[in-house]
Coordinates of C-alpha atoms in Angstrom, one line a residue:
M788 CA 21.7 -27.5 40.1
K789 CA 22.2 -25.4 43.5
L790 CA 21.5 -22.3 41.6
R791 CA 19.0 -23.7 39.5
A792 CA 17.5 -24.9 43.1
L793 CA 17.5 -21.6 45.0
I794 CA 16.0 -20.3 42.0
L795 CA 12.7 -22.9 41.9
T796 CA 12.4 -22.7 46.3
A797 CA 11.9 -18.3 46.0
L798 CA 9.5 -19.0 43.1
L799 CA 7.1 -21.7 44.3
P800 CA 4.6 -19.3 45.6
L801 CA 3.9 -18.4 42.1
L802 CA 3.3 -21.7 40.8
I803 CA 0.3 -22.2 43.8
G804 CA -2.9 -22.4 41.7
A805 CA -1.0 -22.0 38.5
T806 CA -3.2 -23.8 35.1
K807 CA -0.5 -22.3 32.6
P808 CA 3.5 -21.7 32.7
V809 CA 4.2 -18.5 34.0
L810 CA 7.4 -17.0 32.5
V811 CA 9.5 -14.8 35.4
P812 CA 12.0 -12.6 33.0
D813 CA 15.1 -10.0 34.2
V814 CA 18.0 -8.3 32.0
S815 CA 21.5 -7.0 33.1
Q816 CA 21.3 -3.8 32.5
R817 CA 17.6 -1.8 33.6
D818 CA 19.3 1.0 32.5
I819 CA 22.1 2.0 29.8
D820 CA 23.6 6.0 30.6
I821 CA 25.0 6.8 26.8
V822 CA 28.3 9.4 27.7
Y823 CA 31.0 10.4 25.0
S824 CA 31.9 7.5 25.7
F825 CA 29.4 5.1 24.3
T826 CA 30.0 2.8 22.4
G827 CA 27.2 0.1 22.9
A828 CA 25.7 -2.3 25.0
D829 CA 25.7 -5.9 25.8
L830 CA 22.2 -6.6 27.5
L831 CA 21.9 -10.2 28.8
L832 CA 17.7 -11.5 28.7
F833 CA 17.8 -14.4 31.8
G834 CA 14.6 -15.7 33.7
A835 CA 12.9 -19.1 33.9
I836 CA 10.3 -20.5 33.3
L837 CA 7.6 -21.6 36.0
Y838 CA 5.1 -25.2 35.0
P839 CA 1.7 -25.8 37.0
G840 CA 3.0 -28.5 39.2
G841 CA 6.7 -27.3 39.2
Q842 CA 6.9 -30.4 36.9
A843 CA 9.1 -29.5 33.6
P844 CA 7.3 -31.0 30.1
G845 CA 8.6 -34.4 29.5
P846 CA 10.9 -35.3 26.9
D847 CA 8.3 -36.7 24.9
E848 CA 6.0 -33.8 24.6
P849 CA 6.3 -31.0 22.2
P850 CA 9.0 -28.7 23.1
T851 CA 9.1 -24.9 24.9
D852 CA 10.0 -22.5 22.9
I853 CA 11.1 -18.5 23.9
V854 CA 11.5 -15.7 22.0
I855 CA 12.3 -12.2 23.1
V856 CA 11.5 -8.8 21.3
V857 CA 13.1 -5.7 22.3
K858 CA 11.6 -2.6 21.5
G859 CA 12.5 1.1 21.8
P860 CA 10.2 3.8 21.8
S861 CA 8.4 4.9 18.9
Q862 CA 8.3 7.7 16.6
S863 CA 6.9 9.4 13.7
I864 CA 9.5 9.5 10.1
L865 CA 8.6 10.8 7.0
L866 CA 10.5 8.7 4.0
R867 CA 11.7 10.0 1.2
E868 CA 12.5 8.0 -2.2
K869 CA 15.2 9.2 -4.5
Q870 CA 14.8 8.9 -8.0
K871 CA 17.5 10.0 -10.8
V872 CA 16.3 13.2 -13.2
A873 CA 18.3 14.1 -15.9
G874 CA 21.5 12.6 -14.0
I875 CA 20.0 14.5 -10.8
W876 CA 19.8 12.7 -8.0
V877 CA 15.7 15.0 -6.1
N878 CA 13.0 13.2 -4.1
A879 CA 10.2 11.5 -6.1
E880 CA 7.6 10.2 -3.5
S881 CA 7.1 9.9 0.1
A882 CA 5.6 8.0 3.0
R883 CA 5.1 9.1 6.3
Y884 CA 4.6 6.6 9.2
R885 CA 3.4 7.4 12.4
S886 CA 4.8 4.6 14.7
V887 CA 8.1 3.2 14.1
P888 CA 10.1 1.4 16.6
S889 CA 13.2 3.5 16.8
F890 CA 14.8 0.3 17.8
Y891 CA 13.3 -3.9 17.1
A892 CA 15.4 -7.3 17.9
I893 CA 14.4 -10.2 17.9
A894 CA 16.2 -12.8 20.0
S895 CA 14.4 -16.6 19.5
S896 CA 15.3 -20.1 21.2
R897 CA 14.8 -21.4 17.0
P898 CA 13.7 -19.1 13.8
V899 CA 10.2 -18.1 14.6
R900 CA 8.3 -19.5 11.2
D901 CA 9.4 -22.5 12.8
L902 CA 7.7 -21.7 16.3
V903 CA 3.9 -20.2 15.0
D904 CA 1.7 -19.9 12.1
D905 CA 2.1 -16.2 10.3
R906 CA -1.0 -14.9 11.6
T907 CA 0.8 -15.6 15.3
R908 CA 3.3 -13.7 14.0
A909 CA 1.7 -10.7 12.6
I910 CA -0.3 -10.0 15.8
Y911 CA 3.0 -10.6 17.8
E912 CA 5.4 -9.1 15.4
F913 CA 7.7 -11.6 15.4
G914 CA 9.8 -10.8 12.8
L915 CA 10.5 -7.7 10.8
D916 CA 8.5 -8.7 7.9
R917 CA 5.4 -8.4 10.4
L918 CA 5.9 -5.1 11.8
Q919 CA 3.0 -3.1 12.0
L920 CA 4.7 0.1 10.5
S921 CA 1.0 2.8 10.5
P922 CA 1.6 3.9 7.4
A923 CA -0.7 8.0 7.9
S924 CA -2.1 8.3 4.3
G925 CA -3.5 5.4 2.3
M926 CA -0.9 3.8 0.0
A927 CA -1.1 1.5 -2.8
P928 CA 0.0 -2.0 -1.7
D929 CA 2.5 -2.5 -3.9
T930 CA 4.1 1.2 -2.9
Q931 CA 3.4 0.9 0.8
S932 CA 5.4 -2.3 0.2
R933 CA 8.2 -0.9 -1.3
F934 CA 8.5 1.4 1.2
A935 CA 8.0 -0.4 4.4
S936 CA 10.6 -2.5 2.8
G937 CA 13.2 0.3 2.2
L938 CA 13.2 1.3 5.7
V939 CA 13.2 -1.9 7.1
D940 CA 16.9 -1.9 5.3
L941 CA 17.9 1.4 5.9
R942 CA 17.7 0.8 9.9
K943 CA 19.1 -3.0 9.5
R944 CA 22.2 -0.8 8.1
A945 CA 22.3 1.1 10.7
G946 CA 22.4 -1.6 13.2
L947 CA 18.9 -0.3 14.5
Y948 CA 16.5 -3.4 13.5
Y949 CA 18.2 -7.1 13.5
E950 CA 16.6 -10.9 14.0
A951 CA 18.8 -13.7 16.2
P952 CA 17.3 -16.8 15.5
D953 CA 18.5 -19.8 17.6
A954 CA 19.8 -16.8 20.3
V955 CA 18.1 -17.8 23.5
Q956 CA 19.7 -21.1 25.4
I957 CA 17.2 -23.0 27.0
T958 CA 19.0 -25.1 30.3
D959 CA 16.2 -28.2 31.1
R960 CA 13.7 -26.2 29.7
V961 CA 13.4 -23.7 32.8
L962 CA 16.0 -21.8 32.5
Y963 CA 17.1 -19.5 29.4
R964 CA 18.8 -16.4 28.6
A965 CA 20.1 -14.7 25.6
R966 CA 22.3 -11.6 24.8
V967 CA 20.5 -8.3 22.6
T968 CA 23.1 -5.8 21.4
I969 CA 22.6 -2.4 21.7
P970 CA 24.8 0.2 19.3
A971 CA 26.3 3.2 19.6
R972 CA 23.6 4.6 17.7
V973 CA 20.2 4.1 19.8
P974 CA 17.8 6.5 20.3
V975 CA 17.4 7.6 24.1
G976 CA 13.7 6.9 25.4
K977 CA 11.9 4.1 27.8
F978 CA 12.5 0.5 26.0
T979 CA 10.6 -2.9 26.3
A980 CA 11.6 -6.7 26.9
E981 CA 9.3 -8.6 26.0
T982 CA 9.5 -12.8 26.4
F983 CA 6.9 -14.9 24.5
L984 CA 6.7 -18.7 26.1
V985 CA 6.1 -20.9 23.2
R986 CA 4.7 -24.1 22.5
D987 CA 3.1 -26.3 20.1
G988 CA 2.5 -23.5 17.7
R989 CA 0.8 -21.3 20.7
V990 CA 1.8 -18.4 23.0
L991 CA 1.8 -19.4 26.3
A992 CA 3.1 -17.5 28.4
A993 CA 4.2 -13.3 28.2
A994 CA 6.5 -11.0 30.2
V995 CA 8.0 -7.6 30.2
R996 CA 10.6 -5.2 31.1
D997 CA 11.4 -1.9 31.2
I998 CA 15.3 -0.4 29.9
N999 CA 15.6 3.2 30.4
I1000 CA 18.4 4.6 28.4
R1001 CA 19.4 8.2 28.1
K1002 CA 21.9 10.8 27.7
S1003 CA 24.5 11.2 30.8
G1004 CA 27.2 14.1 32.1
F1005 CA 27.1 16.7 29.3
E1006 CA 25.4 15.4 26.4
R1007 CA 22.9 15.0 29.2
F1008 CA 23.6 18.8 29.9
V1009 CA 23.4 19.8 25.8
A1010 CA 20.1 17.6 25.0
S1011 CA 18.4 19.1 28.0
A1012 CA 19.7 22.4 27.0
A1013 CA 18.7 22.0 23.8
D1014 CA 15.0 20.9 24.5
R1015 CA 14.2 23.4 27.3
S1016 CA 15.5 26.6 25.9
S1017 CA 16.1 26.1 21.9
I1018 CA 15.7 29.6 21.2
L1019 CA 19.2 29.9 23.5
Y1020 CA 20.7 26.9 22.7
G1021 CA 20.3 27.6 18.9
L1022 CA 21.4 31.3 19.5
A1023 CA 24.7 29.7 21.3
A1024 CA 25.5 27.2 18.4
V1025 CA 26.0 29.8 16.0
A1026 CA 28.0 32.0 18.0
L1027 CA 30.4 29.2 19.0
S1028 CA 30.3 27.9 14.9
V1029 CA 31.1 31.4 14.5
L1030 CA 34.1 31.7 17.0
L1031 CA 35.6 28.4 15.6
G1032 CA 35.5 29.2 12.5
W1033 CA 37.5 33.4 13.2
S1034 CA 40.0 31.3 15.3
A1035 CA 40.6 28.8 12.8
G1036 CA 40.9 31.6 10.2
A1037 CA 42.9 33.9 12.5
I1038 CA 45.6 31.1 13.6
W1039 CA 45.7 30.0 9.4
R1040 CA 46.8 33.7 9.0
R1041 CA 49.4 34.0 11.5
F1042 CA 51.3 30.3 10.3

């Protein structure tokens, strides 16, 4: 109770003149360093809901819900479909997407289907089935649906896409928190954690916090070398492979 009182007292100036609820979100880690021993990270996303006049809705009013969407940097990808021809798997149709989130996680206080209608879900990309993947070429609707489902399924199996309904806990309709797992295979770049306040089927407020995921130590040196001096990096990689192969052969002949 003391912590809640301190938070509300510190944020009281934000309530002056406010006509709608205001979100004040934060995240446990703004910077995540990836080193050789990185096995993933567990992010805690938390914050407060500031209501006009500092008065939370009563028990007879519609409940307040929170939806948190964590996205990784967008990337362009080419997705190929495999088909078996004469007993051999070959590439068949393909589809290119211009803007695909490299990571996507959604956590909510209740299933998002129970919070807003399909139109609102599409506007805010609430749910894996409402992601706007931006296909680069015109495709038939059934083909586009098939490729989009395959892409989402691949990312889900890699742990890069997931949904966590009922993962957000709200205390006294004021304080909220949720945990989002960042897998070890997460790409580097600038991530965003968007928090949405939903009430009575409408999004009333939104706020965003940035999260930077970057390589550190030797991994950062290797990534920087590959990016800045790609030719030298390639030659060094080939030379190292030849040296290791020759060394392994020499040791094998000796023993």
